[in-house]
Amino acid sequence: MYSELITFIRRWYLTDDFIPLHEPRFKKTDREYVLDAIDSTFVSSVGEYVNRFERELAAYLGARRAVVTVNGTAALGVALGLAGVKAGDEVITQPLTFVATANAIAHNNATPVFVDVNLDTLGLCPDALEAFLDRNGEQRGKQTFNKTTGRPISAIVPMHTFGHPCRMDRLVALADQWNIPIVEDAAESLGSSFLSHHCGTFGQLGVLSFNGNKTITCGGGGAIVTNDDKLADRAKHLTTTAKLDHPWEYVHDEIGYNYRMPNLNAALACAQLGQLDGILKDKRKLATAYSDFFKGVSWCDYFSEPRGCTSNYWLNAVITKDKDQRDALLKATNDSGIMTRPIWQLMPDLKMYQGCQRGRLKNARWLQERIVNLPSSARIDV
Ligand SMILES: *Cc1c(COP(=O)(O)O)cnc(C)c1O
């Protein structure tokens, strides 16, 4: 039953070897940029590649500013703090996400609250968010509190699952209505847009990742994206040890982080950004081919980009009939050297987040039992 899919994937990647879920693609330019950074001796905390990557990334996204960091988790942690999340606050996010989303909230000593995703986007559901806020939210002055717990709800973090954009128009409208800032976890969605705006530019702040498994990579890296110059300046200051400009003195005016992206990584990031359009094109070709293949398959549905969106198709996904079938598909593919994976465990099912408040998570549970990610790397010939 699964052998046709296995044959299809092997033909696409033209190999009898192990096929990973998502691997990076490197070209001659990548090597040249990294060597240039080494030859310059500027491999660490200062260097022109950092500035250049911040400039080029912001331009690509159509954002005023990007501040690059050591990874996406660190970027999200700092972005939440800048949005006003304080110890003891609550932050609304989705249960179906990579653990870093919830961890970054916890790193701020805040508590995640889980609101369901919708079936069309796999991301935070506007209807569920509206219902949750109507039931639990209470506005006092400018701030929204959770009536049930008495704590401030200080941010909303939608995550664009596998690169498929959330319904940002409705999420932004709700966030505005309740006066709660949005911090987008756009770690998976470089190259994705909703109504022609890039993911990560809808919220007060957005966050990207350049980890090894993402659409482009610089080994490890992240970015904080914003249209607010003041917030960007604060992000830069905080992620670079909060040091004041001085020709020789070490003056730090608050407790900062050493979260900056090293110049060596930024060199690779610049080279990779130059290849992004080619990678996206190749990934879209694969998505179209998968979509066509699964039109002839009755045992599962291929997940296509939501309407009004352009997805980067970071990871391709199918939705199987039920959990047994999901497990059978996972076994058949992995046994034959093709890496496939289920979606993450729901955050409130992990022991650290079991006690957290949650809405009704009907869609998230349904999807969790059925989603399988298929090999999604761009080919080497992009
Ligand atoms: C990858 C990822 C992150 C974290 O990025 P790192 O660079 O690995 O720290 C955060 N959120 C989501 C949803 C991710 O997929």
Coordinates of C-alpha atoms and ligand atoms in Angstrom, one line a residue:
M1 CA 0.0 0.0 0.0
Y2 CA 2.8 2.4 0.8
S3 CA 5.3 1.1 -1.8
E4 CA 4.0 3.6 -4.5
L5 CA 4.8 6.5 -2.2
I6 CA 8.2 5.0 -1.4
T7 CA 8.9 4.7 -5.1
F8 CA 7.7 8.2 -5.8
I9 CA 10.0 9.7 -3.1
R10 CA 13.0 7.7 -4.3
R11 CA 12.4 8.8 -7.9
W12 CA 12.1 12.4 -6.8
Y13 CA 15.4 12.4 -4.9
L14 CA 17.0 9.9 -7.4
T15 CA 18.7 7.8 -4.7
D16 CA 18.6 4.4 -3.1
D17 CA 20.3 5.7 0.1
F18 CA 18.7 7.0 3.2
I19 CA 16.4 10.0 2.6
P20 CA 16.3 12.5 5.5
L21 CA 13.3 14.6 6.4
H22 CA 15.0 17.9 5.7
E23 CA 18.6 18.5 5.0
P24 CA 20.5 21.7 4.2
R25 CA 21.8 22.4 0.7
F26 CA 25.2 24.0 0.3
K27 CA 26.8 25.4 -2.8
K28 CA 30.2 26.8 -3.7
T29 CA 29.1 30.3 -2.6
D30 CA 28.4 29.0 0.9
R31 CA 31.9 27.7 1.2
E32 CA 33.4 31.0 -0.2
Y33 CA 31.5 33.2 2.2
V34 CA 32.5 31.1 5.2
L35 CA 36.2 31.0 4.1
D36 CA 36.0 34.8 3.6
A37 CA 34.9 35.2 7.2
I38 CA 37.7 32.9 8.4
D39 CA 40.3 34.8 6.4
S40 CA 39.1 38.1 7.8
T41 CA 39.6 36.7 11.3
F42 CA 36.2 38.3 12.2
V43 CA 34.5 35.1 13.1
S44 CA 32.8 36.0 16.3
S45 CA 30.9 38.9 17.9
V46 CA 31.6 41.6 15.4
G47 CA 31.8 41.7 11.6
E48 CA 30.3 43.0 8.4
Y49 CA 28.3 39.8 7.6
V50 CA 26.2 40.4 10.7
N51 CA 25.2 43.9 9.6
R52 CA 24.7 42.7 6.0
F53 CA 22.5 39.8 6.9
E54 CA 20.4 42.0 9.2
R55 CA 19.9 44.5 6.3
E56 CA 19.2 41.9 3.6
L57 CA 16.9 39.9 5.8
A58 CA 14.8 42.9 6.7
A59 CA 14.6 43.9 3.0
Y60 CA 13.6 40.4 2.0
L61 CA 10.8 40.3 4.6
G62 CA 9.6 43.8 4.0
A63 CA 10.3 44.7 7.6
R64 CA 12.0 47.8 8.9
R65 CA 14.5 45.9 11.0
A66 CA 15.9 42.5 11.7
V67 CA 18.2 41.7 14.7
V68 CA 20.0 38.4 14.3
T69 CA 20.7 36.1 17.2
V70 CA 22.3 32.8 18.1
N71 CA 19.2 30.8 17.6
G72 CA 15.4 31.1 17.2
T73 CA 14.6 30.1 20.8
A74 CA 16.8 32.9 22.2
A75 CA 15.2 35.3 19.7
L76 CA 11.7 34.3 20.8
G77 CA 12.6 34.6 24.5
V78 CA 13.9 38.2 24.1
A79 CA 11.0 39.2 21.8
L80 CA 8.5 38.2 24.4
G81 CA 10.3 40.2 27.0
L82 CA 10.3 43.2 24.7
A83 CA 6.6 42.8 24.0
G84 CA 6.1 43.3 27.8
V85 CA 5.9 39.7 29.1
K86 CA 6.9 39.6 32.7
A87 CA 7.3 37.0 35.4
G88 CA 3.9 35.7 36.5
D89 CA 2.1 36.7 33.2
E90 CA 0.3 34.4 30.8
V91 CA 1.0 34.0 27.1
I92 CA -1.5 32.4 24.7
T93 CA -0.1 30.0 22.2
Q94 CA -1.1 26.9 20.4
P95 CA -0.7 23.3 21.7
L96 CA 0.5 22.0 18.4
T97 CA 4.0 23.5 18.0
F98 CA 7.6 22.7 18.5
V99 CA 8.6 22.8 22.2
A100 CA 10.7 26.0 21.8
T101 CA 7.6 28.1 21.6
A102 CA 6.4 27.1 25.0
N103 CA 10.0 27.0 26.4
A104 CA 10.6 30.6 25.4
I105 CA 7.5 31.6 27.3
A106 CA 8.7 29.7 30.4
H107 CA 12.1 31.2 30.1
N108 CA 10.4 34.6 30.8
N109 CA 8.9 33.0 33.9
A110 CA 5.5 33.3 32.3
T111 CA 2.9 30.5 31.8
P112 CA 1.7 29.3 28.4
V113 CA -2.0 29.0 27.9
F114 CA -3.0 26.7 25.1
V115 CA -5.8 27.6 22.6
D116 CA -6.7 25.2 19.7
V117 CA -5.5 25.3 16.1
N118 CA -7.7 25.2 13.1
L119 CA -7.8 22.4 10.5
D120 CA -7.2 24.7 7.5
T121 CA -4.0 26.3 8.7
L122 CA -2.7 24.0 11.5
G123 CA -2.0 27.3 13.3
L124 CA -3.8 29.2 16.1
C125 CA -7.5 29.3 15.4
P126 CA -9.1 32.7 15.5
D127 CA -12.5 31.3 16.5
A128 CA -11.0 29.4 19.4
L129 CA -9.0 32.5 20.4
E130 CA -12.1 34.6 20.3
A131 CA -14.1 32.1 22.4
F132 CA -11.2 31.8 24.9
L133 CA -10.9 35.6 25.4
D134 CA -14.7 36.1 25.6
R135 CA -14.9 33.5 28.3
N136 CA -11.7 34.2 30.2
G137 CA -10.6 37.7 29.3
E138 CA -11.2 40.9 31.3
Q139 CA -9.9 44.3 30.4
R140 CA -8.8 46.5 33.2
G141 CA -7.5 49.8 32.0
K142 CA -5.2 49.0 29.1
Q143 CA -4.4 45.4 30.1
T144 CA -6.2 42.2 29.6
F145 CA -6.4 39.8 32.6
N146 CA -7.4 36.2 32.8
K147 CA -10.5 36.1 35.0
T148 CA -9.9 32.6 36.0
T149 CA -6.3 33.0 37.2
G150 CA -6.2 36.7 37.8
R151 CA -3.0 37.0 35.8
P152 CA -2.2 39.4 33.0
I153 CA -2.4 37.9 29.5
S154 CA 0.6 39.8 28.0
A155 CA 1.2 38.3 24.5
I156 CA -0.3 36.0 21.9
V157 CA 2.1 33.7 20.0
P158 CA 0.7 32.2 16.8
M159 CA 3.0 29.7 15.1
H160 CA 2.9 29.1 11.3
T161 CA 3.1 25.3 11.3
F162 CA 5.4 23.8 8.6
G163 CA 5.4 27.2 6.9
H164 CA 1.7 27.5 6.4
P165 CA 0.5 31.0 7.5
C166 CA -2.0 31.4 10.3
R167 CA -5.1 33.6 9.7
M168 CA -3.2 36.7 10.6
D169 CA -5.9 39.2 9.6
R170 CA -8.4 37.8 12.2
L171 CA -5.7 37.2 14.8
V172 CA -4.4 40.7 14.5
A173 CA -8.0 42.1 14.8
L174 CA -8.6 40.1 18.0
A175 CA -5.3 41.0 19.5
D176 CA -6.0 44.7 18.8
Q177 CA -9.5 44.4 20.3
W178 CA -8.0 43.0 23.5
N179 CA -4.9 45.2 23.4
I180 CA -2.6 42.2 23.6
P181 CA 0.6 42.3 21.5
I182 CA 1.3 39.5 19.0
V183 CA 4.7 37.9 18.8
E184 CA 4.8 35.6 15.8
D185 CA 6.8 32.4 16.0
A186 CA 7.7 32.5 12.3
A187 CA 10.6 30.1 12.9
E188 CA 9.4 27.7 10.2
S189 CA 8.0 30.2 7.7
L190 CA 10.8 32.1 6.0
G191 CA 9.5 32.6 2.5
S192 CA 5.8 32.3 3.5
S193 CA 3.3 35.1 3.2
F194 CA -0.3 35.9 4.0
L195 CA -2.2 38.4 1.8
S196 CA 1.2 39.4 0.3
H197 CA 2.8 40.2 3.7
H198 CA 5.6 38.1 4.9
C199 CA 5.1 35.9 8.0
G200 CA 6.7 37.5 11.0
T201 CA 5.7 41.1 10.0
F202 CA 2.2 41.1 11.4
G203 CA 2.9 41.1 15.1
Q204 CA 4.6 43.7 17.1
L205 CA 7.6 41.4 16.8
G206 CA 8.3 38.2 14.8
V207 CA 10.9 35.6 15.2
L208 CA 12.8 33.4 12.6
S209 CA 15.1 30.4 12.9
F210 CA 18.1 29.4 10.8
N211 CA 18.6 26.0 12.5
G212 CA 20.0 23.2 10.4
N213 CA 16.6 21.7 9.6
K214 CA 15.0 25.0 8.5
T215 CA 14.4 26.3 4.9
I216 CA 17.8 28.0 4.9
T217 CA 20.4 27.5 7.6
C218 CA 23.6 29.0 9.0
G219 CA 24.2 26.1 11.4
G220 CA 22.4 27.8 14.2
G221 CA 20.8 31.3 14.1
G222 CA 17.7 33.3 14.7
A223 CA 16.2 36.7 14.1
I224 CA 13.9 39.2 15.8
V225 CA 11.9 41.1 13.2
T226 CA 10.0 44.3 13.8
N227 CA 8.8 47.5 12.2
D228 CA 9.4 49.5 15.4
D229 CA 12.9 51.0 15.5
K230 CA 12.9 51.5 19.3
L231 CA 12.1 47.8 19.8
A232 CA 14.8 46.8 17.3
D233 CA 17.4 49.0 19.1
R234 CA 16.3 47.4 22.4
A235 CA 16.6 43.9 20.9
K236 CA 20.1 44.7 19.6
H237 CA 21.2 46.1 22.9
L238 CA 19.8 43.3 25.0
T239 CA 21.2 40.5 22.8
T240 CA 24.7 42.0 22.8
T241 CA 25.3 42.2 26.6
A242 CA 23.6 45.6 27.0
K243 CA 27.0 47.4 26.5
L244 CA 27.0 51.1 26.0
D245 CA 29.1 52.6 23.2
H246 CA 32.5 53.7 24.6
P247 CA 35.9 53.7 23.0
W248 CA 37.3 51.5 25.8
E249 CA 35.2 51.2 29.0
Y250 CA 33.0 48.2 29.7
V251 CA 29.7 49.9 30.7
H252 CA 26.6 47.7 30.7
D253 CA 23.4 49.3 31.7
E254 CA 21.2 46.3 32.4
I255 CA 21.3 42.5 32.5
G256 CA 21.8 41.6 28.9
Y257 CA 22.4 38.4 27.0
N258 CA 25.2 37.1 24.8
Y259 CA 22.7 36.0 22.1
R260 CA 24.3 37.6 19.1
M261 CA 24.9 35.7 15.9
P262 CA 28.6 35.1 15.3
N263 CA 30.0 36.7 12.1
L264 CA 31.0 33.2 10.8
N265 CA 27.4 32.0 10.9
A266 CA 26.2 35.3 9.4
A267 CA 28.5 34.8 6.4
L268 CA 26.8 31.4 5.7
A269 CA 23.4 33.1 6.3
C270 CA 24.2 35.8 3.7
A271 CA 25.1 33.1 1.2
Q272 CA 22.0 31.0 2.0
L273 CA 19.7 34.0 1.7
G274 CA 21.0 34.5 -1.8
Q275 CA 19.8 31.0 -2.6
L276 CA 16.4 31.2 -0.9
D277 CA 14.4 31.9 -4.1
G278 CA 15.8 28.9 -5.8
I279 CA 15.2 26.7 -2.8
L280 CA 11.6 27.9 -2.5
K281 CA 11.0 27.2 -6.1
D282 CA 12.3 23.7 -5.8
K283 CA 10.2 23.1 -2.7
R284 CA 7.1 24.3 -4.4
K285 CA 7.8 21.9 -7.3
L286 CA 8.0 19.0 -4.8
A287 CA 4.8 20.2 -3.0
T288 CA 3.0 20.2 -6.4
A289 CA 4.3 16.7 -7.2
Y290 CA 3.2 15.4 -3.8
S291 CA -0.2 17.0 -4.2
D292 CA -0.7 15.4 -7.6
F293 CA 0.5 12.0 -6.3
F294 CA -1.9 12.1 -3.3
K295 CA -4.9 13.0 -5.5
G296 CA -4.8 9.3 -6.6
V297 CA -4.5 8.0 -3.0
S298 CA -7.5 7.2 -0.9
W299 CA -5.9 6.5 2.5
C300 CA -4.8 10.0 3.3
D301 CA -5.0 13.7 2.4
Y302 CA -2.1 15.9 1.4
F303 CA -2.1 19.2 3.3
S304 CA -2.0 22.2 0.9
E305 CA -1.3 25.8 1.7
P306 CA -4.4 27.7 3.0
R307 CA -6.3 30.1 0.7
G308 CA -4.8 33.6 0.4
C309 CA -1.4 32.4 1.4
T310 CA 1.9 31.4 -0.1
S311 CA 3.6 28.8 1.9
N312 CA 7.2 28.0 1.8
Y313 CA 6.3 24.3 2.2
W314 CA 9.0 23.8 4.7
L315 CA 7.8 20.4 5.7
N316 CA 5.2 18.5 3.6
A317 CA 2.5 16.8 5.5
V318 CA -0.3 14.3 5.0
I319 CA -3.3 13.6 7.2
T320 CA -4.0 9.9 7.6
K321 CA -7.3 8.3 8.4
D322 CA -6.4 7.5 12.0
K323 CA -3.6 6.8 14.4
D324 CA -3.1 3.2 13.4
Q325 CA -2.7 4.2 9.8
R326 CA -0.3 6.9 10.8
D327 CA 1.8 4.4 12.6
A328 CA 1.7 2.0 9.7
L329 CA 2.9 4.7 7.3
L330 CA 5.6 5.8 9.7
K331 CA 6.8 2.2 10.0
A332 CA 6.7 1.4 6.3
T333 CA 8.7 4.5 5.3
N334 CA 11.2 4.5 8.1
D335 CA 11.9 0.7 7.6
S336 CA 12.8 1.4 4.0
G337 CA 15.2 4.2 4.7
I338 CA 12.8 7.1 4.1
M339 CA 12.6 9.4 7.1
T340 CA 9.1 10.5 8.0
R341 CA 7.9 11.8 11.4
P342 CA 4.7 12.4 13.3
I343 CA 3.9 15.9 14.3
W344 CA 5.0 17.0 17.8
Q345 CA 3.3 15.8 21.0
L346 CA 0.8 18.4 22.1
M347 CA 2.5 20.9 24.5
P348 CA 0.0 20.3 27.4
D349 CA 0.8 16.6 27.2
L350 CA 4.5 17.2 28.0
K351 CA 5.1 17.0 31.7
M352 CA 6.4 20.5 32.0
Y353 CA 3.2 22.0 30.6
Q354 CA 0.6 19.6 32.0
G355 CA -0.7 22.0 34.6
C356 CA -1.2 24.9 32.1
Q357 CA -4.7 26.2 31.3
R358 CA -6.1 25.2 27.9
G359 CA -9.1 25.6 25.8
R360 CA -10.9 22.7 24.1
L361 CA -8.1 21.2 22.0
K362 CA -10.3 19.1 19.7
N363 CA -8.6 20.0 16.4
A364 CA -5.1 19.8 17.8
R365 CA -5.8 16.3 19.2
W366 CA -7.3 15.1 16.0
L367 CA -4.4 16.4 13.9
Q368 CA -1.8 15.1 16.4
E369 CA -2.9 11.5 15.8
R370 CA -2.9 11.8 12.0
I371 CA -0.2 14.1 10.7
V372 CA 2.9 12.6 9.1
N373 CA 5.7 14.8 7.6
L374 CA 7.4 13.5 4.5
P375 CA 10.9 14.2 3.1
S376 CA 11.0 17.8 2.1
S377 CA 14.5 18.9 1.3
A378 CA 15.2 20.9 -1.8
R379 CA 17.3 18.9 -4.3
I380 CA 20.9 19.7 -4.8
D381 CA 20.3 21.0 -8.3
V382 CA 18.3 24.0 -7.2
Ligands
LIG1 C1 12.9 25.7 14.9 C2 11.8 26.3 15.8 C3 12.1 27.2 16.8 C4 13.4 27.4 17.4 O1 14.5 27.7 16.6 P1 16.0 27.3 17.1 O2 16.7 28.1 16.1 O3 16.1 25.8 16.8 O4 16.2 27.7 18.5 C5 11.0 27.8 17.5 N1 9.8 27.6 17.1 C6 9.5 26.7 16.2 C7 8.0 26.5 15.9 C8 10.5 26.0 15.4 O5 10.1 25.2 14.5

